Each structure stands twice: as structure tokens, then as C-alpha cells.
CSV table of N, CA, C and O and ligand atoms in Angstrom, one decimal:
chain,number,residue,atom,x,y,z
A,1,MET,N,-19.3,-17.2,7.2
A,1,MET,CA,-17.9,-17.3,7.2
A,1,MET,C,-17.6,-17.6,8.8
A,1,MET,O,-17.8,-16.4,9.7
A,2,GLU,N,-17.2,-18.5,9.2
A,2,GLU,CA,-16.9,-18.9,11.0
A,2,GLU,C,-16.0,-18.2,11.1
A,2,GLU,O,-15.6,-17.9,12.7
A,3,THR,N,-14.9,-17.5,10.3
A,3,THR,CA,-13.7,-17.1,11.2
A,3,THR,C,-14.1,-15.6,11.6
A,3,THR,O,-13.0,-15.3,12.2
A,4,ILE,N,-15.0,-15.2,11.0
A,4,ILE,CA,-15.3,-13.8,11.7
A,4,ILE,C,-16.2,-14.0,12.8
A,4,ILE,O,-17.2,-14.1,13.3
A,5,LYS,N,-15.3,-13.4,14.2
A,5,LYS,CA,-15.7,-13.4,15.4
A,5,LYS,C,-15.8,-12.2,16.2
A,5,LYS,O,-17.0,-11.6,16.3
A,6,GLU,N,-14.6,-11.6,16.2
A,6,GLU,CA,-14.5,-10.1,16.9
A,6,GLU,C,-15.4,-9.2,15.8
A,6,GLU,O,-16.0,-8.2,16.6
A,7,PHE,N,-15.6,-9.3,14.6
A,7,PHE,CA,-15.9,-8.3,13.8
A,7,PHE,C,-17.2,-8.7,13.1
A,7,PHE,O,-17.9,-8.5,12.4
A,8,LYS,N,-17.9,-9.7,13.7
A,8,LYS,CA,-18.9,-10.3,13.4
A,8,LYS,C,-20.3,-9.1,13.1
A,8,LYS,O,-20.9,-9.2,12.2
A,9,ASP,N,-20.5,-8.3,14.0
A,9,ASP,CA,-21.5,-7.1,13.5
A,9,ASP,C,-21.2,-6.3,12.4
A,9,ASP,O,-21.9,-6.1,11.4
A,10,ILE,N,-19.8,-6.1,12.5
A,10,ILE,CA,-19.5,-5.3,10.9
A,10,ILE,C,-19.6,-6.4,9.5
A,10,ILE,O,-20.1,-5.6,8.7
A,11,PHE,N,-19.2,-7.9,10.0
A,11,PHE,CA,-19.3,-8.4,8.8
A,11,PHE,C,-20.8,-8.5,8.3
A,11,PHE,O,-21.0,-8.4,7.1
A,12,GLU,N,-21.8,-8.5,9.4
A,12,GLU,CA,-23.1,-8.6,8.8
A,12,GLU,C,-23.4,-7.3,7.9
A,12,GLU,O,-23.8,-7.3,6.7
A,13,LYS,N,-23.1,-6.4,8.3
A,13,LYS,CA,-22.9,-5.0,7.2
A,13,LYS,C,-22.2,-5.2,6.0
A,13,LYS,O,-22.6,-4.7,5.2
A,14,VAL,N,-21.1,-5.5,6.3
A,14,VAL,CA,-20.2,-5.9,4.9
A,14,VAL,C,-21.0,-6.8,3.9
A,14,VAL,O,-21.3,-6.7,2.8
A,15,LYS,N,-21.8,-7.8,4.4
A,15,LYS,CA,-22.6,-8.8,3.9
A,15,LYS,C,-23.7,-8.3,3.0
A,15,LYS,O,-24.1,-8.4,2.0
A,16,ALA,N,-24.3,-7.2,3.7
A,16,ALA,CA,-25.6,-6.7,3.2
A,16,ALA,C,-25.3,-5.4,2.4
A,16,ALA,O,-26.4,-4.6,1.8
A,17,ALA,N,-23.9,-5.2,2.1
A,17,ALA,CA,-23.5,-4.0,1.7
A,17,ALA,C,-23.9,-2.5,2.3
A,17,ALA,O,-24.1,-1.8,1.3
A,18,THR,N,-24.0,-2.7,3.4
A,18,THR,CA,-24.5,-1.5,4.3
A,18,THR,C,-23.3,-0.6,4.7
A,18,THR,O,-22.3,-1.1,4.8
A,19,ARG,N,-23.4,0.7,4.5
A,19,ARG,CA,-22.1,1.7,4.8
A,19,ARG,C,-21.7,1.5,6.1
A,19,ARG,O,-22.5,1.2,7.0
A,20,LEU,N,-20.4,1.2,6.3
A,20,LEU,CA,-20.0,1.1,7.8
A,20,LEU,C,-20.0,2.6,8.4
A,20,LEU,O,-19.9,3.7,8.0
A,21,SER,N,-20.3,2.5,9.8
A,21,SER,CA,-20.1,4.1,10.4
A,21,SER,C,-18.8,4.1,10.7
A,21,SER,O,-17.7,3.4,10.7
A,22,VAL,N,-18.6,5.7,11.3
A,22,VAL,CA,-17.3,6.1,11.7
A,22,VAL,C,-16.6,5.1,12.7
A,22,VAL,O,-15.5,4.6,12.6
A,23,GLU,N,-17.4,4.4,13.8
A,23,GLU,CA,-17.1,3.8,15.1
A,23,GLU,C,-16.6,2.5,14.4
A,23,GLU,O,-15.7,1.9,14.6
A,24,ASP,N,-17.3,2.1,13.4
A,24,ASP,CA,-16.9,0.5,12.7
A,24,ASP,C,-15.3,1.0,12.3
A,24,ASP,O,-14.5,0.2,12.3
A,25,GLY,N,-15.6,1.9,11.5
A,25,GLY,CA,-13.8,2.3,10.8
A,25,GLY,C,-12.7,2.5,11.9
A,25,GLY,O,-11.9,1.9,11.7
A,26,ASN,N,-13.1,3.1,13.1
A,26,ASN,CA,-12.3,3.2,13.8
A,26,ASN,C,-11.9,1.6,14.7
A,26,ASN,O,-10.8,1.6,15.0
A,27,ARG,N,-12.8,1.0,15.0
A,27,ARG,CA,-12.6,-0.2,15.2
A,27,ARG,C,-11.7,-1.1,14.4
A,27,ARG,O,-10.5,-1.7,14.8
A,28,LEU,N,-12.0,-1.1,13.2
A,28,LEU,CA,-11.2,-1.8,12.3
A,28,LEU,C,-9.6,-1.5,12.0
A,28,LEU,O,-8.7,-2.3,12.0
A,29,ILE,N,-9.4,0.1,12.0
A,29,ILE,CA,-8.2,0.6,12.0
A,29,ILE,C,-7.5,0.3,13.1
A,29,ILE,O,-6.1,0.2,13.1
A,30,ARG,N,-7.9,0.2,14.4
A,30,ARG,CA,-7.1,0.0,15.5
A,30,ARG,C,-6.8,-1.2,15.8
A,30,ARG,O,-6.0,-1.6,16.7
A,31,SER,N,-7.7,-2.2,15.2
A,31,SER,CA,-7.4,-3.9,15.3
A,31,SER,C,-6.0,-4.4,14.8
A,31,SER,O,-5.3,-4.0,13.8
A,32,LYS,N,-5.6,-5.3,15.2
A,32,LYS,CA,-4.9,-6.2,14.8
A,32,LYS,C,-4.9,-7.6,14.3
A,32,LYS,O,-4.3,-8.3,14.0
A,33,ASN,N,-6.1,-7.8,14.2
A,33,ASN,CA,-6.8,-8.8,13.7
A,33,ASN,C,-7.0,-8.8,12.3
A,33,ASN,O,-7.9,-9.0,11.6
A,34,LEU,N,-5.7,-9.1,11.8
A,34,LEU,CA,-5.4,-9.3,10.4
A,34,LEU,C,-6.3,-10.5,9.5
A,34,LEU,O,-6.5,-10.3,8.5
A,35,VAL,N,-6.4,-11.4,10.3
A,35,VAL,CA,-7.0,-12.7,9.7
A,35,VAL,C,-8.6,-12.1,9.3
A,35,VAL,O,-9.0,-12.4,8.2
A,36,GLU,N,-9.3,-11.5,10.5
A,36,GLU,CA,-10.6,-11.3,10.0
A,36,GLU,C,-10.9,-9.9,9.1
A,36,GLU,O,-11.7,-10.1,8.2
A,37,LEU,N,-9.7,-9.1,9.0
A,37,LEU,CA,-9.9,-7.7,8.2
A,37,LEU,C,-9.6,-8.4,6.8
A,37,LEU,O,-10.3,-8.2,6.0
A,38,GLY,N,-8.6,-9.5,6.6
A,38,GLY,CA,-8.5,-9.9,5.5
A,38,GLY,C,-9.6,-10.7,5.0
A,38,GLY,O,-9.7,-10.7,3.5
A,39,ALA,N,-10.2,-11.5,5.6
A,39,ALA,CA,-11.4,-12.4,5.4
A,39,ALA,C,-12.4,-11.4,4.6
A,39,ALA,O,-13.0,-11.7,3.7
A,40,MET,N,-12.8,-10.6,5.4
A,40,MET,CA,-13.6,-9.5,5.1
A,40,MET,C,-13.4,-8.7,3.6
A,40,MET,O,-14.0,-8.5,2.7
A,41,ALA,N,-12.2,-8.3,3.8
A,41,ALA,CA,-11.6,-7.8,2.6
A,41,ALA,C,-11.8,-8.6,1.1
A,41,ALA,O,-12.1,-8.2,0.0
A,42,ASN,N,-11.6,-10.0,1.4
A,42,ASN,CA,-11.4,-11.0,0.4
A,42,ASN,C,-12.9,-11.3,0.2
A,42,ASN,O,-13.1,-11.4,-1.3
A,43,PHE,N,-14.0,-11.2,0.9
A,43,PHE,CA,-15.1,-11.6,0.8
A,43,PHE,C,-15.5,-10.4,-0.1
A,43,PHE,O,-16.3,-10.7,-1.3
A,44,VAL,N,-15.6,-9.1,0.1
A,44,VAL,CA,-15.9,-8.1,-1.0
A,44,VAL,C,-15.1,-8.0,-2.1
A,44,VAL,O,-15.9,-8.0,-3.3
A,45,LYS,N,-13.7,-8.4,-2.1
A,45,LYS,CA,-13.0,-8.7,-3.6
A,45,LYS,C,-13.7,-9.8,-4.1
A,45,LYS,O,-13.9,-9.4,-5.4
A,46,LYS,N,-14.2,-11.0,-4.0
A,46,LYS,CA,-14.8,-11.7,-4.5
A,46,LYS,C,-16.1,-11.5,-5.0
A,46,LYS,O,-16.6,-11.6,-6.3
A,47,ARG,N,-17.1,-10.6,-4.1
A,47,ARG,CA,-17.9,-10.2,-4.6
A,47,ARG,C,-18.3,-9.1,-5.8
A,47,ARG,O,-19.2,-9.3,-7.0
A,48,LEU,N,-17.1,-8.1,-5.8
A,48,LEU,CA,-16.9,-7.3,-7.2
A,48,LEU,C,-16.1,-8.1,-8.0
A,48,LEU,O,-16.5,-7.3,-9.2
A,49,HIS,N,-15.4,-8.9,-7.7
A,49,HIS,CA,-14.5,-9.1,-9.0
A,49,HIS,C,-14.2,-10.8,-9.0
A,49,HIS,O,-13.6,-11.1,-9.8
A,50,GLY,N,-14.9,-11.7,-8.2
A,50,GLY,CA,-14.9,-13.0,-8.5
A,50,GLY,C,-13.3,-13.5,-8.1
A,50,GLY,O,-12.8,-13.0,-7.4
A,51,GLY,N,-12.8,-14.5,-9.1
A,51,GLY,CA,-11.6,-14.9,-8.9
A,51,GLY,C,-10.5,-14.2,-9.6
A,51,GLY,O,-9.4,-14.9,-9.6
A,52,ARG,N,-10.9,-13.1,-10.5
A,52,ARG,CA,-10.0,-12.5,-11.3
A,52,ARG,C,-8.9,-11.6,-10.2
A,52,ARG,O,-9.4,-11.0,-9.1
A,53,ILE,N,-7.6,-11.6,-10.9
A,53,ILE,CA,-6.6,-10.9,-10.0
A,53,ILE,C,-6.2,-9.7,-10.6
A,53,ILE,O,-6.0,-10.1,-11.7
A,54,HIS,N,-5.8,-8.8,-10.2
A,54,HIS,CA,-5.4,-7.4,-10.9
A,54,HIS,C,-4.0,-7.1,-10.3
A,54,HIS,O,-3.6,-7.3,-9.2
A,55,PHE,N,-3.0,-6.6,-11.2
A,55,PHE,CA,-1.7,-6.2,-10.8
A,55,PHE,C,-1.5,-5.0,-11.2
A,55,PHE,O,-2.1,-4.6,-12.5
A,56,THR,N,-1.0,-4.1,-10.6
A,56,THR,CA,-0.4,-2.5,-11.0
A,56,THR,C,1.1,-2.7,-11.3
A,56,THR,O,1.8,-3.3,-10.5
A,57,HIS,N,1.5,-2.3,-12.6
A,57,HIS,CA,2.7,-1.9,-12.9
A,57,HIS,C,3.1,-0.6,-12.8
A,57,HIS,O,2.6,0.3,-13.5
A,58,SER,N,4.0,-0.4,-12.1
A,58,SER,CA,4.5,1.2,-12.2
A,58,SER,C,6.1,1.2,-12.1
A,58,SER,O,6.8,0.4,-11.8
A,59,LEU,N,6.2,2.6,-12.4
A,59,LEU,CA,8.0,2.9,-12.5
A,59,LEU,C,7.9,4.2,-12.0
A,59,LEU,O,7.4,5.1,-12.1
A,60,ASN,N,8.7,4.1,-10.9
A,60,ASN,CA,9.3,5.1,-10.4
A,60,ASN,C,10.9,5.7,-10.7
A,60,ASN,O,11.8,4.6,-10.4
A,61,VAL,N,11.1,6.8,-11.5
A,61,VAL,CA,12.6,6.9,-11.8
A,61,VAL,C,13.0,7.8,-11.0
A,61,VAL,O,12.6,8.9,-10.6
A,62,ASN,N,13.9,7.3,-10.1
A,62,ASN,CA,14.8,8.2,-9.5
A,62,ASN,C,15.8,9.0,-10.4
A,62,ASN,O,16.9,8.3,-10.8
A,63,HIS,N,15.7,10.5,-10.4
A,63,HIS,CA,16.3,10.8,-11.4
A,63,HIS,C,17.7,11.4,-11.1
A,63,HIS,O,18.6,12.0,-11.9
A,64,SER,N,17.8,11.3,-9.8
A,64,SER,CA,19.2,11.6,-9.5
A,64,SER,C,19.3,10.6,-7.9
A,64,SER,O,18.4,10.7,-7.1
A,65,ASN,N,20.8,10.6,-7.6
A,65,ASN,CA,21.1,10.1,-6.2
A,65,ASN,C,21.8,10.9,-5.5
A,65,ASN,O,22.5,10.6,-4.4
A,66,ILE,N,22.0,12.1,-6.0
A,66,ILE,CA,22.7,13.2,-5.2
A,66,ILE,C,21.8,13.7,-4.3
A,66,ILE,O,20.8,14.3,-4.5
A,67,CYS,N,22.6,13.9,-3.0
A,67,CYS,CA,21.7,14.7,-2.1
A,67,CYS,C,22.4,15.6,-1.0
A,67,CYS,O,23.9,14.8,-1.1
A,68,VAL,N,22.5,16.6,-0.7
A,68,VAL,CA,23.2,17.5,0.2
A,68,VAL,C,23.1,16.9,1.7
A,68,VAL,O,23.8,17.2,2.3
A,69,LEU,N,22.1,16.4,2.0
A,69,LEU,CA,22.0,15.9,3.5
A,69,LEU,C,22.7,14.6,3.5
A,69,LEU,O,23.4,13.7,2.8
A,70,SER,N,23.0,14.3,4.9
A,70,SER,CA,23.6,12.9,5.3
A,70,SER,C,23.0,12.0,6.5
A,70,SER,O,23.4,12.0,7.3
A,71,CYS,N,21.8,11.8,5.7
A,71,CYS,CA,20.9,11.3,7.1
A,71,CYS,C,21.7,9.8,7.4
A,71,CYS,O,22.0,9.2,6.6
A,72,LYS,N,22.0,9.5,8.7
A,72,LYS,CA,22.7,8.5,9.0
A,72,LYS,C,22.1,7.2,8.4
A,72,LYS,O,23.0,6.2,8.4
A,73,PHE,N,20.6,6.9,8.6
A,73,PHE,CA,20.3,5.8,8.2
A,73,PHE,C,20.2,5.3,6.5
A,73,PHE,O,20.0,4.4,5.9
A,74,CYS,N,20.5,6.3,5.9
A,74,CYS,CA,20.6,6.5,4.2
A,74,CYS,C,21.8,5.4,3.7
A,74,CYS,O,22.9,6.1,3.9
A,75,ALA,N,21.4,4.6,2.8
A,75,ALA,CA,22.7,3.7,1.9
A,75,ALA,C,22.3,4.0,0.3
A,75,ALA,O,23.0,3.6,-0.2
A,76,TRP,N,21.6,5.0,0.2
A,76,TRP,CA,21.3,5.5,-1.0
A,76,TRP,C,21.9,6.7,-1.9
A,76,TRP,O,22.5,6.6,-2.7
A,77,ALA,N,21.8,7.8,-1.0
A,77,ALA,CA,22.2,9.0,-1.4
A,77,ALA,C,23.7,8.9,-1.8
A,77,ALA,O,24.4,8.5,-1.0
A,78,LYS,N,24.3,9.8,-2.6
A,78,LYS,CA,25.5,9.9,-3.1
A,78,LYS,C,26.0,11.7,-2.8
A,78,LYS,O,25.0,12.2,-3.3
A,79,THR,N,27.2,11.9,-2.5
A,79,THR,CA,27.6,13.0,-2.8
A,79,THR,C,27.8,13.4,-4.2
A,79,THR,O,28.0,12.5,-5.0
A,80,LYS,N,27.9,14.6,-4.8
A,80,LYS,CA,28.0,15.1,-6.0
A,80,LYS,C,29.3,14.7,-6.8
A,80,LYS,O,29.3,14.1,-7.7
A,81,LYS,N,30.5,14.4,-5.9
A,81,LYS,CA,31.8,14.0,-6.4
A,81,LYS,C,31.8,12.3,-6.2
A,81,LYS,O,32.8,11.7,-6.8
A,82,HIS,N,31.1,11.7,-5.7
A,82,HIS,CA,31.0,10.2,-5.4
A,82,HIS,C,31.2,9.5,-6.9
A,82,HIS,O,30.1,10.0,-7.8
A,83,PRO,N,31.7,8.4,-7.0
A,83,PRO,CA,31.8,8.0,-8.5
A,83,PRO,C,30.7,7.3,-9.0
A,83,PRO,O,30.3,6.9,-10.0
A,84,GLU,N,29.9,6.8,-7.9
A,84,GLU,CA,28.3,6.4,-8.5
A,84,GLU,C,27.0,7.5,-8.2
A,84,GLU,O,26.3,7.0,-8.6
A,85,ALA,N,27.7,8.7,-8.4
A,85,ALA,CA,26.8,9.7,-8.3
A,85,ALA,C,26.2,9.9,-9.8
A,85,ALA,O,26.6,9.7,-10.6
A,86,TYR,N,24.8,10.2,-9.6
A,86,TYR,CA,24.1,10.5,-11.3
A,86,TYR,C,23.0,11.3,-10.9
A,86,TYR,O,22.4,11.4,-9.9
A,87,ALA,N,22.9,11.9,-12.4
A,87,ALA,CA,21.7,12.9,-12.4
A,87,ALA,C,21.2,12.7,-14.0
A,87,ALA,O,22.2,13.0,-14.8
A,88,LEU,N,20.1,12.0,-14.1
A,88,LEU,CA,19.6,11.9,-15.5
A,88,LEU,C,19.2,13.2,-16.1
A,88,LEU,O,18.8,14.0,-15.4
A,89,THR,N,19.4,13.1,-17.4
A,89,THR,CA,18.8,14.4,-18.2
A,89,THR,C,17.2,14.1,-18.4
A,89,THR,O,16.9,12.8,-18.3
A,90,VAL,N,16.8,15.1,-18.9
A,90,VAL,CA,15.1,15.0,-19.3
A,90,VAL,C,15.0,14.0,-20.4
A,90,VAL,O,14.1,13.2,-20.3
A,91,ASP,N,16.0,14.1,-21.5
A,91,ASP,CA,16.1,13.0,-22.3
A,91,ASP,C,16.1,11.7,-21.8
A,91,ASP,O,15.3,10.5,-22.2
A,92,GLU,N,17.1,11.4,-20.9
A,92,GLU,CA,17.3,10.0,-20.4
A,92,GLU,C,16.0,9.4,-19.5
A,92,GLU,O,15.8,8.2,-19.7
A,93,ILE,N,15.4,10.4,-19.0
A,93,ILE,CA,14.0,10.1,-17.9
A,93,ILE,C,13.2,9.8,-18.9
A,93,ILE,O,12.4,8.6,-18.7
A,94,GLU,N,13.0,10.2,-20.2
A,94,GLU,CA,12.1,10.2,-21.2
A,94,GLU,C,12.2,8.9,-21.9
A,94,GLU,O,11.2,8.0,-21.9
A,95,ARG,N,13.3,8.3,-21.9
A,95,ARG,CA,14.0,7.2,-22.4
A,95,ARG,C,13.4,5.9,-21.5
A,95,ARG,O,13.2,4.8,-22.2
A,96,LEU,N,13.7,6.2,-20.2
A,96,LEU,CA,13.2,5.1,-19.3
A,96,LEU,C,11.6,4.9,-19.3
A,96,LEU,O,11.3,4.0,-19.1
B,1,LIG,S1,17.4,10.0,3.1
B,1,LIG,FE1,19.1,9.6,1.8
B,1,LIG,S2,18.2,10.8,0.1
B,1,LIG,FE2,16.9,11.2,1.9
B,1,LIG,S3,17.4,13.3,2.5
B,1,LIG,FE3,18.3,11.6,4.0
B,1,LIG,S4,20.5,11.4,2.7
B,1,LIG,FE4,18.9,12.7,1.4
């Protein structure tokens, strides 16, 4: 893969399925070279899963939007008396 230049030494380990060192990890996590990081990640993904793509579906139930704090950046929380305030019951959460 000609696109790997900065991390050529690490990519050799990746191709050989050799465990990376702590120093390798530190270099990768500090890098802003997302093109090479992505290319190496895609190489491993293809080796493990071929062309298959997997998706995750999750549900995050916000059981209440009532909050006693008033963080200035928050556009979500409501006071208890606000007309859009809600607090779901356990039964309502289970239905969701
Ligand atoms: S961010 Fe919003 S919901 Fe979170 S503590 Fe602040 S006001 Fe409450």
C-alpha cells in the first residue's frame, strides 16, 4: 500500500499481524495522519471481515429531561414546571 509512508514501519507489523509496541501506540494516538491510520485500519478490517460491513443499532432512552442545574450551553434540560418537561415511568421505559 503506497499510501503508508509515515507509519511504514508500523504497517509492516500490521501486515505481519505482529503485536504493536507501546511506542507504536503512542505514535499512532498522537498522529493527525488520519489517512494512514484509516488505511491501516481498513487493511485489518478487510483481513478479518473481507467486504462485509457491520452496523450497530442502539437505543438510548432519556427517561427524563428535568434537570436542577442550568448549564449555560445546555439546550436540552427543562425545569420541572416547564411545559415540555417529562419524566417517563418504568412502564413507559419498558414499552420503548
Ligand atoms: S448539561 Fe443540561 S442536563 Fe446536563 S447537567 Fe447541565 S443543565 Fe443538566
